[in-house]
CSV table of C-alpha atoms in Angstrom, one decimal:
chain,number,residue,atom,x,y,z
A,132,GLY,CA,-25.0,0.5,-25.1
A,133,ALA,CA,-25.4,-1.4,-28.4
A,134,VAL,CA,-21.9,-2.7,-28.7
A,135,VAL,CA,-20.8,-5.1,-31.4
A,136,SER,CA,-17.6,-7.0,-30.8
A,137,GLN,CA,-15.8,-8.4,-33.9
A,138,HIS,CA,-12.9,-10.9,-33.8
A,139,PRO,CA,-10.3,-11.3,-34.9
A,140,SER,CA,-9.2,-7.8,-35.8
A,141,ARG,CA,-6.4,-9.2,-38.1
A,142,VAL,CA,-5.8,-12.6,-39.6
A,143,ILE,CA,-3.3,-14.0,-42.0
A,144,CYS,CA,-4.0,-17.4,-43.5
A,145,LYS,CA,-2.6,-19.6,-46.2
A,146,SER,CA,-4.4,-20.0,-49.5
A,147,GLY,CA,-6.8,-22.9,-49.4
A,148,THR,CA,-7.6,-22.7,-45.7
A,149,SER,CA,-10.8,-21.4,-44.1
A,150,VAL,CA,-11.1,-18.5,-41.7
A,151,LYS,CA,-14.0,-17.8,-39.3
A,152,ILE,CA,-14.8,-14.2,-38.2
A,153,GLU,CA,-17.1,-13.7,-35.3
A,154,CYS,CA,-19.5,-10.9,-34.5
A,155,ARG,CA,-21.1,-10.7,-31.1
A,156,SER,CA,-23.7,-8.2,-29.8
A,157,LEU,CA,-22.7,-7.6,-26.2
A,158,ASP,CA,-25.6,-5.8,-24.6
A,159,PHE,CA,-28.5,-6.4,-26.9
A,160,GLN,CA,-30.1,-9.1,-29.0
A,161,ALA,CA,-29.4,-8.7,-32.7
A,162,THR,CA,-32.1,-10.4,-34.8
A,163,THR,CA,-30.6,-8.9,-38.0
A,164,MET,CA,-26.9,-8.6,-38.8
A,165,PHE,CA,-25.1,-7.6,-41.9
A,166,TRP,CA,-21.7,-8.5,-43.4
A,167,TYR,CA,-19.8,-6.0,-45.5
A,168,ARG,CA,-16.6,-6.2,-47.4
A,169,GLN,CA,-14.5,-3.1,-48.0
A,170,PHE,CA,-11.7,-2.7,-50.5
A,171,PRO,CA,-9.0,-0.2,-50.0
A,172,LYS,CA,-10.2,3.4,-50.3
A,173,GLN,CA,-13.7,2.2,-51.3
A,174,SER,CA,-17.1,2.1,-49.7
A,175,LEU,CA,-18.7,-0.8,-47.9
A,176,MET,CA,-20.2,-3.5,-50.1
A,177,LEU,CA,-23.0,-5.5,-48.5
A,178,MET,CA,-22.4,-9.2,-48.8
A,179,ALA,CA,-25.3,-10.6,-47.0
A,180,THR,CA,-28.0,-10.1,-44.4
A,181,SER,CA,-28.4,-12.7,-41.7
A,182,ASN,CA,-31.5,-13.2,-39.5
A,183,GLU,CA,-31.3,-15.3,-36.4
A,184,GLY,CA,-32.5,-18.8,-37.0
A,185,SER,CA,-32.8,-18.6,-40.7
A,186,LYS,CA,-30.6,-18.7,-43.8
A,187,ALA,CA,-28.7,-15.7,-44.8
A,188,THR,CA,-29.8,-13.6,-47.7
A,189,TYR,CA,-26.8,-13.0,-50.1
A,190,GLU,CA,-26.4,-10.0,-52.4
A,191,GLN,CA,-26.1,-10.7,-56.1
A,192,GLY,CA,-22.7,-11.8,-57.1
A,193,VAL,CA,-21.7,-13.1,-53.6
A,194,GLU,CA,-20.8,-16.8,-53.5
A,195,LYS,CA,-22.8,-18.3,-50.7
A,196,ASP,CA,-20.7,-21.5,-50.7
A,197,LYS,CA,-17.6,-19.5,-50.3
A,198,PHE,CA,-18.8,-17.0,-47.7
A,199,LEU,CA,-20.7,-19.1,-45.1
A,200,ILE,CA,-22.8,-17.1,-42.7
A,201,ASN,CA,-24.3,-18.5,-39.6
A,202,HIS,CA,-26.6,-16.6,-37.2
A,203,ALA,CA,-27.5,-19.4,-34.7
A,204,SER,CA,-28.2,-17.2,-31.7
A,205,LEU,CA,-29.4,-13.6,-31.0
A,206,THR,CA,-26.0,-12.5,-30.0
A,207,LEU,CA,-23.6,-14.2,-32.5
A,208,SER,CA,-23.2,-14.2,-36.2
A,209,THR,CA,-20.2,-15.7,-38.0
A,210,LEU,CA,-18.7,-15.4,-41.4
A,211,THR,CA,-16.5,-18.2,-42.7
A,212,VAL,CA,-14.4,-17.7,-45.7
A,213,THR,CA,-13.9,-21.1,-47.1
A,214,SER,CA,-10.9,-22.2,-49.3
A,215,ALA,CA,-9.5,-18.7,-49.1
A,216,HIS,CA,-7.6,-17.2,-52.0
A,217,PRO,CA,-5.5,-14.0,-52.2
A,218,GLU,CA,-8.3,-12.2,-53.9
A,219,ASP,CA,-10.4,-12.7,-50.8
A,220,SER,CA,-8.0,-10.5,-48.9
A,221,SER,CA,-10.0,-7.5,-47.7
A,222,PHE,CA,-11.5,-5.7,-44.7
A,223,TYR,CA,-14.7,-7.4,-43.5
A,224,ILE,CA,-17.1,-5.5,-41.2
A,225,CYS,CA,-20.2,-6.7,-39.5
A,226,SER,CA,-23.1,-4.6,-38.4
A,227,ALA,CA,-26.2,-5.2,-36.3
A,228,PHE,CA,-29.6,-3.5,-36.6
A,229,THR,CA,-30.4,-2.2,-33.1
A,230,GLY,CA,-33.9,-0.9,-33.7
A,231,VAL,CA,-35.5,2.1,-35.1
A,232,ASN,CA,-34.2,4.6,-32.6
A,233,TYR,CA,-30.6,3.4,-32.6
A,234,GLY,CA,-30.1,2.3,-36.1
A,235,TYR,CA,-27.0,0.3,-36.7
A,236,THR,CA,-23.9,-0.6,-34.8
A,237,PHE,CA,-20.7,-1.7,-36.5
A,238,GLY,CA,-18.0,-4.1,-35.4
A,239,SER,CA,-14.4,-2.8,-35.6
A,240,GLY,CA,-13.6,-4.9,-38.6
A,241,THR,CA,-11.3,-7.8,-39.6
A,242,ARG,CA,-8.4,-7.4,-41.9
A,243,LEU,CA,-8.0,-10.7,-43.7
A,244,THR,CA,-4.8,-11.4,-45.6
A,245,VAL,CA,-4.5,-14.6,-47.6
A,246,VAL,CA,-1.0,-15.6,-48.6
B,31,ALA,CA,-34.3,1.1,-54.8
B,32,GLN,CA,-32.3,3.7,-53.0
B,33,SER,CA,-29.0,5.2,-53.7
B,34,VAL,CA,-26.6,7.7,-52.2
B,35,THR,CA,-24.2,10.1,-53.9
B,36,GLN,CA,-21.4,11.8,-52.2
B,37,LEU,CA,-20.3,14.4,-54.6
B,38,ASP,CA,-16.7,14.9,-53.3
B,39,SER,CA,-14.3,12.0,-52.9
B,40,GLN,CA,-11.7,14.1,-51.2
B,41,VAL,CA,-12.0,17.4,-49.2
B,42,PRO,CA,-8.8,19.0,-48.0
B,43,VAL,CA,-9.2,21.9,-45.5
B,44,PHE,CA,-7.1,23.8,-43.1
B,45,GLU,CA,-7.5,23.4,-39.3
B,46,GLU,CA,-10.2,25.6,-37.8
B,47,ALA,CA,-11.8,26.2,-41.2
B,48,PRO,CA,-15.5,25.3,-41.7
B,49,VAL,CA,-16.3,22.2,-43.8
B,50,GLU,CA,-19.3,20.8,-45.6
B,51,LEU,CA,-19.5,17.3,-47.0
B,52,ARG,CA,-22.2,16.8,-49.5
B,53,CYS,CA,-24.7,13.9,-49.7
B,54,ASN,CA,-27.6,13.4,-52.0
B,55,TYR,CA,-29.9,10.5,-52.0
B,56,SER,CA,-32.7,9.0,-54.1
B,57,SER,CA,-35.5,6.8,-53.0
B,58,SER,CA,-39.1,6.0,-53.8
B,59,VAL,CA,-40.1,5.8,-50.2
B,60,SER,CA,-39.4,7.7,-47.0
B,61,VAL,CA,-35.9,7.2,-45.8
B,62,TYR,CA,-33.7,7.5,-42.8
B,63,LEU,CA,-30.3,9.1,-43.2
B,64,PHE,CA,-27.0,8.6,-41.4
B,65,TRP,CA,-23.5,9.9,-41.4
B,66,TYR,CA,-20.7,7.6,-40.2
B,67,VAL,CA,-17.0,8.3,-39.7
B,68,GLN,CA,-14.3,5.7,-40.3
B,69,TYR,CA,-10.7,6.0,-39.0
B,70,PRO,CA,-8.0,3.8,-40.7
B,71,ASN,CA,-8.5,0.1,-40.1
B,72,GLN,CA,-11.5,0.6,-37.9
B,73,GLY,CA,-15.2,0.0,-38.1
B,74,LEU,CA,-17.8,2.8,-38.6
B,75,GLN,CA,-18.9,5.2,-35.8
B,76,LEU,CA,-22.2,6.9,-36.0
B,77,LEU,CA,-21.9,10.7,-36.2
B,78,LEU,CA,-25.6,11.5,-36.5
B,79,LYS,CA,-28.9,10.3,-37.9
B,80,TYR,CA,-32.1,11.7,-39.2
B,81,LEU,CA,-35.2,9.7,-38.5
B,82,SER,CA,-38.0,12.3,-38.3
B,83,GLY,CA,-38.7,15.7,-36.7
B,84,SER,CA,-36.4,18.7,-36.9
B,85,THR,CA,-34.5,18.7,-40.1
B,86,LEU,CA,-31.4,20.1,-38.4
B,87,VAL,CA,-29.6,17.2,-36.7
B,88,LYS,CA,-26.7,17.6,-34.2
B,89,GLY,CA,-24.3,14.9,-33.7
B,90,ILE,CA,-21.1,14.1,-31.9
B,91,ASN,CA,-17.8,16.0,-32.2
B,92,GLY,CA,-19.5,19.2,-33.2
B,93,PHE,CA,-20.9,17.9,-36.5
B,94,GLU,CA,-24.4,18.7,-37.7
B,95,ALA,CA,-26.4,17.9,-40.8
B,96,GLU,CA,-29.6,19.3,-42.4
B,97,PHE,CA,-32.2,17.1,-44.1
B,98,ASN,CA,-33.6,18.8,-47.2
B,99,LYS,CA,-36.4,16.8,-48.6
B,100,SER,CA,-37.0,19.0,-51.7
B,101,GLN,CA,-33.3,18.8,-52.7
B,102,THR,CA,-33.0,15.2,-51.4
B,103,SER,CA,-29.8,16.2,-49.6
B,104,PHE,CA,-28.3,15.6,-46.2
B,105,HIS,CA,-25.1,17.6,-46.1
B,106,LEU,CA,-22.7,17.3,-43.1
B,107,ARG,CA,-21.2,20.4,-41.6
B,108,LYS,CA,-18.7,21.5,-39.0
B,109,PRO,CA,-17.9,25.1,-38.3
B,110,SER,CA,-14.3,24.6,-37.2
B,111,VAL,CA,-12.4,21.4,-37.9
B,112,HIS,CA,-9.5,19.8,-36.0
B,113,ILE,CA,-6.6,17.7,-37.2
B,114,SER,CA,-8.3,14.8,-35.5
B,115,ASP,CA,-11.3,15.0,-37.8
B,116,THR,CA,-9.2,13.6,-40.6
B,117,ALA,CA,-11.0,10.4,-41.6
B,118,GLU,CA,-13.3,8.9,-44.2
B,119,TYR,CA,-17.0,10.0,-43.9
B,120,PHE,CA,-19.9,7.9,-45.3
B,121,CYS,CA,-23.4,9.0,-45.9
B,122,ALA,CA,-26.0,6.2,-45.8
B,123,VAL,CA,-29.7,5.7,-46.3
B,124,SER,CA,-32.2,3.1,-45.1
B,125,ASP,CA,-35.9,2.6,-45.5
B,126,LEU,CA,-35.9,0.8,-42.1
B,127,GLY,CA,-37.8,-2.3,-42.9
B,128,GLY,CA,-38.8,-2.1,-46.6
B,129,SER,CA,-35.6,-3.8,-47.7
B,130,ASN,CA,-34.9,-5.9,-44.6
B,131,TYR,CA,-33.3,-2.9,-42.9
B,132,LYS,CA,-30.5,-2.6,-45.5
B,133,LEU,CA,-28.2,0.3,-45.3
B,134,THR,CA,-27.0,1.8,-48.6
B,135,PHE,CA,-23.7,3.7,-48.5
B,136,GLY,CA,-22.3,6.4,-50.5
B,137,LYS,CA,-18.7,6.0,-51.8
B,138,GLY,CA,-17.3,8.1,-49.0
B,139,THR,CA,-15.5,11.4,-48.7
B,140,LEU,CA,-12.0,11.6,-47.3
B,141,LEU,CA,-11.6,14.7,-45.2
B,142,THR,CA,-8.1,15.7,-44.7
B,143,VAL,CA,-7.4,18.5,-42.2
B,144,ASN,CA,-4.1,20.2,-42.6
B,145,PRO,CA,-2.3,22.3,-40.0
């Protein structure tokens, strides 16, 4: 139980284009989801917290107009990287809070390469 | 605010040797503690978690951890490692609700098991 499906696993896009990453909770309802960015050989950096039906809460230093997060339903949250640049290339991971007993479930990550 | 310190960035060990990955945390409130494992280009998999109760927590793949409140530690141990345990390990802390369920991660420890 408590599976989070993240797509795509890899994407290559041209500089200036936008990319959407989806995160779906398959067998539970995720009222709170998190988006992380991970640089090579580094830890996960929390970008934002999304709550179903409300605006995402962004961490300090994260550009909300560049990283658009939508959590329109209890099973889907999306991260759109707008006007992507090479410096946005990274590994992006979503996570859902599954309740006190289970904790957190992570997606399998998306490797974004902007060329 | 809460923080996590993983004292070792890399831990090389030989196969079948015991291993301990160290984790210390700081928080002004009661916390819940987690250990996750990450294989290359994948998301995070939960190894074990401490929410309450017995301070010795057993997880998957033969791992266990001990919560020590006085030393604010949550070290991960395995009595005999396998080559397949080679991965990045992250310790994380949450106050489960106080900060909108945010997880704070340590910088990670790369465990390399050599034959």
